[in-house]
Short mmCIF file of C-alpha atoms in Angstrom, two decimals:
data_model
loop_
_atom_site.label_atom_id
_atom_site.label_comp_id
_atom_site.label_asym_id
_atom_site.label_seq_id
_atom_site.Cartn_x
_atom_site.Cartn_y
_atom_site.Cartn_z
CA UNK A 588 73.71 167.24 179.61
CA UNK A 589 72.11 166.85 176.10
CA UNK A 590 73.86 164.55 173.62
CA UNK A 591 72.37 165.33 170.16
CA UNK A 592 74.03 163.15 167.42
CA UNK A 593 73.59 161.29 164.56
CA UNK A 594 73.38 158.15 165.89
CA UNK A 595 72.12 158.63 169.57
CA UNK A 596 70.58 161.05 172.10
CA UNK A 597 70.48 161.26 175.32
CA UNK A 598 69.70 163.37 177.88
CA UNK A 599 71.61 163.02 181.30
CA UNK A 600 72.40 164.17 185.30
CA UNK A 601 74.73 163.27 187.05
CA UNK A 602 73.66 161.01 190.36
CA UNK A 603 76.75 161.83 192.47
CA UNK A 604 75.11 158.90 195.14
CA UNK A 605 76.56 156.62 192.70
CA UNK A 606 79.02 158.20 190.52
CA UNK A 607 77.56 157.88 187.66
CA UNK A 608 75.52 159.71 184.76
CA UNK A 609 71.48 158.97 184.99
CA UNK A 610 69.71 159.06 181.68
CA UNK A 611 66.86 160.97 181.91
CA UNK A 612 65.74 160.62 178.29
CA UNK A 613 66.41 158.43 175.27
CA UNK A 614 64.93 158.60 171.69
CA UNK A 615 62.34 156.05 170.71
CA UNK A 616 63.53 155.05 167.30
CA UNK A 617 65.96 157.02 165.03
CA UNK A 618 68.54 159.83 166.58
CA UNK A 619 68.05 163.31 165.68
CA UNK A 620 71.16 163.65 163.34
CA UNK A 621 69.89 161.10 161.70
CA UNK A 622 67.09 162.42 161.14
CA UNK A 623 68.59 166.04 159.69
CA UNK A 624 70.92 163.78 157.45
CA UNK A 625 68.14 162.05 155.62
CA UNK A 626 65.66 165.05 154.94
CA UNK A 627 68.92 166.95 153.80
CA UNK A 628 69.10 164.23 151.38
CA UNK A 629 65.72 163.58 150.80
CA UNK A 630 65.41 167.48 149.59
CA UNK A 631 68.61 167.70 147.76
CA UNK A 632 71.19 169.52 149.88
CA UNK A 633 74.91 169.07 149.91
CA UNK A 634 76.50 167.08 152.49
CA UNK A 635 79.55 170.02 152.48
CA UNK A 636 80.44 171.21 155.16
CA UNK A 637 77.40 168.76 156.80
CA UNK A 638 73.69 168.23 155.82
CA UNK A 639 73.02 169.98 159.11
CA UNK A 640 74.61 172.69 158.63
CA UNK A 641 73.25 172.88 154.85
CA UNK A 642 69.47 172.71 156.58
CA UNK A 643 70.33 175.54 159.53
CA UNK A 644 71.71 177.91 157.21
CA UNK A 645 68.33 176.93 154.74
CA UNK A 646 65.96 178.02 157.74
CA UNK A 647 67.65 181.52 157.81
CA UNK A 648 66.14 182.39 154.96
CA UNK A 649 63.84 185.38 154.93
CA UNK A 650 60.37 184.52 154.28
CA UNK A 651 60.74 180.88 155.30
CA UNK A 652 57.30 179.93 156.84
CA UNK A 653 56.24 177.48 159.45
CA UNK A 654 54.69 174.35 158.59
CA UNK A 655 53.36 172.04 160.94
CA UNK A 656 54.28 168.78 161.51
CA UNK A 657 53.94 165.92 164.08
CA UNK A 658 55.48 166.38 167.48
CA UNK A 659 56.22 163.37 169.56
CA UNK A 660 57.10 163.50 172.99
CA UNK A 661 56.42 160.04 175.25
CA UNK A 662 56.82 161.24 178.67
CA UNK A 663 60.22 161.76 178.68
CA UNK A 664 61.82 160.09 175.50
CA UNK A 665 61.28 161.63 171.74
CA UNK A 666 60.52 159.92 168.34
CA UNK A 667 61.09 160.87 164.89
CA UNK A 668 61.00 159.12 162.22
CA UNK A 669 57.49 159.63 161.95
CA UNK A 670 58.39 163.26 161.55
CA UNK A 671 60.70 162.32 158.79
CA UNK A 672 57.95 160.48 156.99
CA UNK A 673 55.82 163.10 157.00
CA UNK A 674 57.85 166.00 156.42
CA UNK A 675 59.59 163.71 152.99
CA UNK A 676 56.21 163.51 152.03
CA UNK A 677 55.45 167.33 152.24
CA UNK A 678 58.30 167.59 149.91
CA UNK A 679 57.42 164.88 147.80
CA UNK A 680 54.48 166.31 146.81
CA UNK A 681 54.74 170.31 147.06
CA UNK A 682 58.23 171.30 146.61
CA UNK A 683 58.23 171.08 142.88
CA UNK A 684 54.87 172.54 142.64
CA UNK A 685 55.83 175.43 144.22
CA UNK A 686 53.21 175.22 147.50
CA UNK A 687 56.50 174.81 149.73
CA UNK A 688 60.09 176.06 150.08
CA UNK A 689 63.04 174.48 150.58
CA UNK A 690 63.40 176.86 153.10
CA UNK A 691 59.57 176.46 154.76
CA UNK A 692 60.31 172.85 155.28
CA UNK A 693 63.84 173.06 157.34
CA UNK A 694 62.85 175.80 159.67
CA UNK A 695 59.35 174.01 160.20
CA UNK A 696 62.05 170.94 160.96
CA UNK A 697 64.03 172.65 163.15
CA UNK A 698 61.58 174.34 165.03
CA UNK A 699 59.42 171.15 165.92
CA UNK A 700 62.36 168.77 166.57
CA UNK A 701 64.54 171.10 168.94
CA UNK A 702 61.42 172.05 170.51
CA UNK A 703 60.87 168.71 171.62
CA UNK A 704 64.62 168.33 172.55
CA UNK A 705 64.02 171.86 175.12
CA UNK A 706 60.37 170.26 176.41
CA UNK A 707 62.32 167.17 177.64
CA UNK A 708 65.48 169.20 179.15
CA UNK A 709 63.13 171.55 180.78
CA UNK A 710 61.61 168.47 182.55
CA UNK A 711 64.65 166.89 183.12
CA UNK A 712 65.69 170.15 185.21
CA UNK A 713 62.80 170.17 187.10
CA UNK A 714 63.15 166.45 188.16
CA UNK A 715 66.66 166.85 189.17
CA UNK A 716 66.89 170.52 190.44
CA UNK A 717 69.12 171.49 188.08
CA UNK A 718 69.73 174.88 186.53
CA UNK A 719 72.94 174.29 184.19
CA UNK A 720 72.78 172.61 181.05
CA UNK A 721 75.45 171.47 178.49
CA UNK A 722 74.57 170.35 175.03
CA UNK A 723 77.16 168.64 173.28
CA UNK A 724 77.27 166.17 170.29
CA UNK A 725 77.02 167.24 166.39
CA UNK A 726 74.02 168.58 166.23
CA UNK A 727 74.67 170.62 169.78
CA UNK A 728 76.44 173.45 167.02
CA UNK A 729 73.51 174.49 165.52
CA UNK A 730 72.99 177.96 166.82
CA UNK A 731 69.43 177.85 166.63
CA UNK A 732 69.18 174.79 168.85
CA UNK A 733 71.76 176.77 171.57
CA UNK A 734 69.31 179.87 171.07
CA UNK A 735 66.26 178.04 172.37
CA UNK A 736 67.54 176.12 175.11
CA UNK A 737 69.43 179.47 176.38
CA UNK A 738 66.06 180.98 176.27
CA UNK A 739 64.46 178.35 178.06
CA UNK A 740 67.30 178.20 180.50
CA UNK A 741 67.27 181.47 181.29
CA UNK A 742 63.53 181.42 182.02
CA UNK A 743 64.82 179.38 185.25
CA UNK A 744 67.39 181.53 186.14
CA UNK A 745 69.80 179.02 185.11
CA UNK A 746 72.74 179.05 182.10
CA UNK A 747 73.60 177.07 179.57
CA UNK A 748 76.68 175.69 177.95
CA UNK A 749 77.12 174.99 174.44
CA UNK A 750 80.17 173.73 171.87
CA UNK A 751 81.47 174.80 168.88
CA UNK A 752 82.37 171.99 166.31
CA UNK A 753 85.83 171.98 167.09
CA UNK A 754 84.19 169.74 170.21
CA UNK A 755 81.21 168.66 168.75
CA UNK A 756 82.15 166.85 165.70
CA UNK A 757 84.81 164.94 167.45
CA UNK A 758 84.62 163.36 170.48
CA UNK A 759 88.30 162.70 170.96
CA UNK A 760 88.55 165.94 172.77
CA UNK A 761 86.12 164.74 175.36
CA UNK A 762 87.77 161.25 175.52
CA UNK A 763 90.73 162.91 176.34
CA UNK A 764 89.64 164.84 178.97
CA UNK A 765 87.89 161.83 180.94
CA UNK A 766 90.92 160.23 180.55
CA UNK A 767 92.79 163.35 182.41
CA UNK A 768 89.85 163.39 184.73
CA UNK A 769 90.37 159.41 185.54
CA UNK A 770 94.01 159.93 186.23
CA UNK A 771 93.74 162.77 188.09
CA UNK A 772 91.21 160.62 190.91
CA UNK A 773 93.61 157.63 191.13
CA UNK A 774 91.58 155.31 188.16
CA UNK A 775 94.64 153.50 185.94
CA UNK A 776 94.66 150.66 184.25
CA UNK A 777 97.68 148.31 182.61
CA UNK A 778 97.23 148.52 178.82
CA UNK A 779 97.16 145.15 178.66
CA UNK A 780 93.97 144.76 180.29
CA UNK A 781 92.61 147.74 178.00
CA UNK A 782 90.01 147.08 175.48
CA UNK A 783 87.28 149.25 173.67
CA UNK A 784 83.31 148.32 174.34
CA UNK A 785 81.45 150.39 171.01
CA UNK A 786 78.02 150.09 172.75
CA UNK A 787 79.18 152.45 176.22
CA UNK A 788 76.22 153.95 177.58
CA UNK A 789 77.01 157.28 179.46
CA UNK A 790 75.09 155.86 182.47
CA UNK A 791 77.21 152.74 182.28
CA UNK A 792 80.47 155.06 183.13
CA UNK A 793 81.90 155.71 186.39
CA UNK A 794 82.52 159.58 186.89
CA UNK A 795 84.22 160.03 190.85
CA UNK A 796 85.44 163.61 189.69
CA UNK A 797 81.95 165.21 189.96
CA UNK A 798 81.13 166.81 193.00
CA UNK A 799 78.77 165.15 195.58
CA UNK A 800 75.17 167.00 194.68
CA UNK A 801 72.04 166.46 195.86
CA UNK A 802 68.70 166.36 193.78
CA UNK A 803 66.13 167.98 194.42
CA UNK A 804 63.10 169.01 192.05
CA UNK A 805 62.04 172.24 191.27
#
């Protein structure tokens, strides 16, 4: 599973021996939707419907060229701000002179940063012997992202499944649903000895509803 968000991402299995989601992958310093947000900014674009949006539908443009930029991939785990940097400085200093497009700048974005998001899945599926994966989280509606990780996905005979942003954008949906899921396996709880933790890793939560699986790399 690949979370891609503004203010996290992860990328995840599920380790049945234990119940519980394994992060395979974190990001180093700032989270991908982050990242989108600011360059949207940084270049001007509205923030209606969503800067990310606003930058997908920029990189459809005909004629938009690659540019390249940094790519950072740490074994497993991504950075990006030093892609931001650079890329804000590319349209610092050529956008108004006319050496670089709007348009140029958010495919070359795109490109680089979801390639780096299917490198990492790739290797995740290999580890774990995998050959489903489900991207969810804001950024997980941009169609471009779901067209390169089907790709990829398909490459090993495996499928892929992706949200729309009525499940994307809000995750009370999915909270809803492991609630269901916890009910449905005996897992209750008195509300007065409820509370909310903010800072709940995916790998910190118990998941009994997932079938027993066994790893194996591929």
């Amino acid at each position: 599973m690949l979370r891609a968000r503004s203010f996290f991402i992860t990328l995840c299995a599920h380790d049945s021996a234990n119940a519980h989601q394994y992060a395979c992958s974190l990001r180093i310093d700032i989270a991908i939707g982050n990242c989108l947000d600011r360059f949207a900014r940084a270049i001007g674009l509205s923030n209606d419907p969503s800067p990310g949006y606003n930058i997908e539908q920029e990189a459809k443009k005909p004629g938009a060229k690659f540019i390249e930029l940094p790519y950072v991939v740490k074994g497993m785990d991504v950075s990006f701000s030093g892609i931001l940097t650079f890329v804000g400085q590319e349209a610092k200093e050529k956008l108004q002179k006319g050496l670089v497009t709007k348009a140029d700048l958010c495919f070359s974005l795109q490109e680089t940063l979801f390639a780096m998001l299917v490198e990492i899945t790739e290797r995740a599926m290999a580890h774990c012997g995998q050959n489903q994966v489900l991207i969810v989280g804001g950024v997980g509606c941009n169609m471009r992202l779901q067209e390169m990780m089907a790709e990829m996905v398909k490459q090993r005979g495996g499928s892929l499944c992706a949200m729309d942003h009525r499940y994307c954008i809000d995750n009370g949906a999915m909270i809803a649903q492991a609630g269901i899921f916890a009910l449905q396996h005996g897992i209750t709880m008195d509300m007065k000895d409820t509370w909310c933790t903010q800072r709940f890793r995916t790998d910190q939560v118990e998941a009994i509803w997932r079938p027993a699986t066994v790893w194996k790399h591929s």
